[in-house]
Amino acid sequence: MPLNRLVIYAGNVEETARFYEKHFGFKATSLPGDRIVELIAQDGGANIMLHQAAKGQRSGQSIVKLVFDVDDVEAFCRRCAENGLEFGPIHKADGYLFANAKDPCQNSISVSSRAFRTAGLMKQPTRNASVDRGG
């Protein structure tokens, strides 16, 4: 079963919608009378639903990070900086790069080239010998 939607509780729904449209290419939609603004992924990823945060709800208190797949992390971060979004340092991992930032609600976000790393760098799962022998 695929994961299709994530909910972000936003202090300022409109500002948060503009952020994800501007920097990540989502398209904001909403129906009259609906409390949700849905951000539609234009390239097939999961959609984000923005819901007004409750008055007592503190920003950035989740343990979830949204990770966006980008082929060229350095170029993406440069383009974002030109548009007012500053990412932290670019980190090297096992065959990929990533960088972190915060959205207007102080939720953690990241851009990562992990999905584009070469297949040779990905570790193969250990196979169970009894399965290999048919037993």
mmCIF file of C-alpha atoms in Angstrom:
data_model
loop_
_atom_site.group_PDB
_atom_site.id
_atom_site.type_symbol
_atom_site.label_atom_id
_atom_site.label_comp_id
_atom_site.label_asym_id
_atom_site.label_seq_id
_atom_site.Cartn_x
_atom_site.Cartn_y
_atom_site.Cartn_z
ATOM 1 C CA MET A 1 0.000 0.000 0.000
ATOM 2 C CA PRO A 2 1.640 3.300 -1.061
ATOM 3 C CA LEU A 3 1.984 6.322 1.186
ATOM 4 C CA ASN A 4 0.116 9.092 -0.652
ATOM 5 C CA ARG A 5 -0.377 11.978 1.793
ATOM 6 C CA LEU A 6 1.284 13.610 4.766
ATOM 7 C CA VAL A 7 -0.354 16.157 7.062
ATOM 8 C CA ILE A 8 1.486 19.231 8.296
ATOM 9 C CA TYR A 9 -0.173 21.259 11.050
ATOM 10 C CA ALA A 10 0.724 24.819 10.107
ATOM 11 C CA GLY A 11 0.524 28.029 12.101
ATOM 12 C CA ASN A 12 0.181 29.924 8.812
ATOM 13 C CA VAL A 13 -1.326 27.664 6.153
ATOM 14 C CA GLU A 14 -1.044 30.198 3.314
ATOM 15 C CA GLU A 15 2.639 30.981 3.975
ATOM 16 C CA THR A 16 3.437 27.275 4.225
ATOM 17 C CA ALA A 17 1.593 26.533 0.969
ATOM 18 C CA ARG A 18 3.551 29.274 -0.838
ATOM 19 C CA PHE A 19 6.826 27.851 0.564
ATOM 20 C CA TYR A 20 6.211 24.346 -0.809
ATOM 21 C CA GLU A 21 4.933 25.720 -4.134
ATOM 22 C CA LYS A 22 7.906 28.048 -4.595
ATOM 23 C CA HIS A 23 10.728 25.759 -3.541
ATOM 24 C CA PHE A 24 9.439 22.244 -4.301
ATOM 25 C CA GLY A 25 6.967 22.699 -7.169
ATOM 26 C CA PHE A 26 3.752 21.619 -5.401
ATOM 27 C CA LYS A 27 0.394 22.983 -6.589
ATOM 28 C CA ALA A 28 -1.960 24.142 -3.817
ATOM 29 C CA THR A 29 -5.633 23.218 -4.116
ATOM 30 C CA SER A 30 -8.589 23.524 -1.778
ATOM 31 C CA LEU A 31 -12.331 23.167 -1.924
ATOM 32 C CA PRO A 32 -14.706 25.851 -0.602
ATOM 33 C CA GLY A 33 -15.435 25.183 3.064
ATOM 34 C CA ASP A 34 -12.647 22.603 3.415
ATOM 35 C CA ARG A 35 -10.166 23.211 6.248
ATOM 36 C CA ILE A 36 -7.393 21.434 4.330
ATOM 37 C CA VAL A 37 -5.134 22.909 1.648
ATOM 38 C CA GLU A 38 -3.737 20.020 -0.344
ATOM 39 C CA LEU A 39 -0.375 20.419 -2.022
ATOM 40 C CA ILE A 40 -0.324 18.210 -5.096
ATOM 41 C CA ALA A 41 3.049 16.748 -6.080
ATOM 42 C CA GLN A 42 3.567 17.605 -9.736
ATOM 43 C CA ASP A 43 6.052 14.806 -10.372
ATOM 44 C CA GLY A 44 4.314 11.887 -8.722
ATOM 45 C CA GLY A 45 5.463 11.953 -5.090
ATOM 46 C CA ALA A 46 3.265 12.033 -1.989
ATOM 47 C CA ASN A 47 0.927 14.995 -1.544
ATOM 48 C CA ILE A 48 1.068 17.237 1.526
ATOM 49 C CA MET A 49 -2.103 18.273 3.321
ATOM 50 C CA LEU A 50 -1.876 21.493 5.314
ATOM 51 C CA HIS A 51 -4.178 21.796 8.315
ATOM 52 C CA GLN A 52 -4.404 24.816 10.606
ATOM 53 C CA ALA A 53 -2.509 24.065 13.821
ATOM 54 C CA ALA A 54 -4.374 24.262 17.117
ATOM 55 C CA LYS A 55 -3.586 27.296 19.281
ATOM 56 C CA GLY A 56 -1.638 25.210 21.807
ATOM 57 C CA GLN A 57 0.298 23.252 19.208
ATOM 58 C CA ARG A 58 3.962 24.231 19.012
ATOM 59 C CA SER A 59 5.746 24.466 15.668
ATOM 60 C CA GLY A 60 8.465 21.999 14.749
ATOM 61 C CA GLN A 61 7.723 19.551 17.563
ATOM 62 C CA SER A 62 7.394 16.480 15.364
ATOM 63 C CA ILE A 63 9.910 13.700 14.899
ATOM 64 C CA VAL A 64 9.248 13.502 11.177
ATOM 65 C CA LYS A 65 11.422 14.957 8.420
ATOM 66 C CA LEU A 66 10.214 15.420 4.861
ATOM 67 C CA VAL A 67 12.894 14.284 2.408
ATOM 68 C CA PHE A 68 12.757 15.436 -1.208
ATOM 69 C CA ASP A 69 14.691 13.505 -3.862
ATOM 70 C CA VAL A 70 16.865 15.778 -6.007
ATOM 71 C CA ASP A 71 19.512 14.610 -8.438
ATOM 72 C CA ASP A 72 21.908 17.524 -7.814
ATOM 73 C CA VAL A 73 21.769 18.656 -4.181
ATOM 74 C CA GLU A 74 24.357 21.420 -4.607
ATOM 75 C CA ALA A 75 22.582 23.007 -7.591
ATOM 76 C CA PHE A 76 19.184 22.705 -5.892
ATOM 77 C CA CYS A 77 20.473 24.401 -2.727
ATOM 78 C CA ARG A 78 21.997 27.230 -4.809
ATOM 79 C CA ARG A 79 18.666 27.822 -6.601
ATOM 80 C CA CYS A 80 16.795 27.804 -3.294
ATOM 81 C CA ALA A 81 19.248 30.303 -1.765
ATOM 82 C CA GLU A 82 18.535 32.651 -4.695
ATOM 83 C CA ASN A 83 14.837 32.391 -3.750
ATOM 84 C CA GLY A 84 15.329 32.918 -0.007
ATOM 85 C CA LEU A 85 15.580 29.346 1.329
ATOM 86 C CA GLU A 86 18.903 28.636 3.014
ATOM 87 C CA PHE A 87 19.891 25.024 3.586
ATOM 88 C CA GLY A 88 22.527 24.043 6.119
ATOM 89 C CA PRO A 89 25.817 22.420 5.102
ATOM 90 C CA ILE A 90 25.766 19.756 2.419
ATOM 91 C CA HIS A 91 26.660 16.388 3.937
ATOM 92 C CA LYS A 92 28.233 13.388 2.189
ATOM 93 C CA ALA A 93 26.846 9.954 2.990
ATOM 94 C CA ASP A 94 27.340 6.510 1.402
ATOM 95 C CA GLY A 95 27.232 7.503 -2.264
ATOM 96 C CA TYR A 96 24.890 10.493 -1.960
ATOM 97 C CA LEU A 97 24.589 14.059 -0.659
ATOM 98 C CA PHE A 98 21.950 15.699 1.532
ATOM 99 C CA ALA A 99 21.207 19.050 3.178
ATOM 100 C CA ASN A 100 18.706 20.137 5.821
ATOM 101 C CA ALA A 101 16.465 23.164 6.378
ATOM 102 C CA LYS A 102 13.195 24.135 8.069
ATOM 103 C CA ASP A 103 9.848 25.095 6.554
ATOM 104 C CA PRO A 104 7.905 28.154 7.832
ATOM 105 C CA CYS A 105 6.395 25.996 10.613
ATOM 106 C CA GLN A 106 9.893 24.903 11.724
ATOM 107 C CA ASN A 107 9.325 21.347 10.465
ATOM 108 C CA SER A 108 12.512 19.597 9.376
ATOM 109 C CA ILE A 109 12.978 19.137 5.648
ATOM 110 C CA SER A 110 15.835 17.668 3.666
ATOM 111 C CA VAL A 111 16.948 17.326 0.058
ATOM 112 C CA SER A 112 18.827 14.161 -0.806
ATOM 113 C CA SER A 113 20.356 12.477 -3.829
ATOM 114 C CA ARG A 114 20.073 9.050 -2.152
ATOM 115 C CA ALA A 115 17.451 7.870 -4.670
ATOM 116 C CA PHE A 116 19.897 8.588 -7.506
ATOM 117 C CA ARG A 117 23.022 6.895 -6.130
ATOM 118 C CA THR A 118 24.516 4.166 -8.255
ATOM 119 C CA ALA A 119 23.209 0.660 -7.790
ATOM 120 C CA GLY A 120 26.732 -0.644 -7.146
ATOM 121 C CA LEU A 121 26.962 1.383 -3.935
ATOM 122 C CA MET A 122 23.730 0.007 -2.513
ATOM 123 C CA LYS A 123 24.218 -2.862 -0.121
ATOM 124 C CA GLN A 124 22.560 -6.075 -1.157
ATOM 125 C CA PRO A 125 20.382 -7.798 1.462
ATOM 126 C CA THR A 126 21.925 -10.858 3.090
ATOM 127 C CA ARG A 127 20.308 -13.996 1.763
ATOM 128 C CA ASN A 128 19.355 -16.803 4.075
ATOM 129 C CA ALA A 129 21.233 -20.002 3.055
ATOM 130 C CA SER A 130 18.231 -22.190 3.858
ATOM 131 C CA VAL A 131 16.125 -20.193 1.408
ATOM 132 C CA ASP A 132 18.793 -20.623 -1.303
ATOM 133 C CA ARG A 133 18.648 -24.420 -0.874
ATOM 134 C CA GLY A 134 14.888 -24.422 -1.017
ATOM 135 C CA GLY A 135 14.629 -25.339 2.630
#
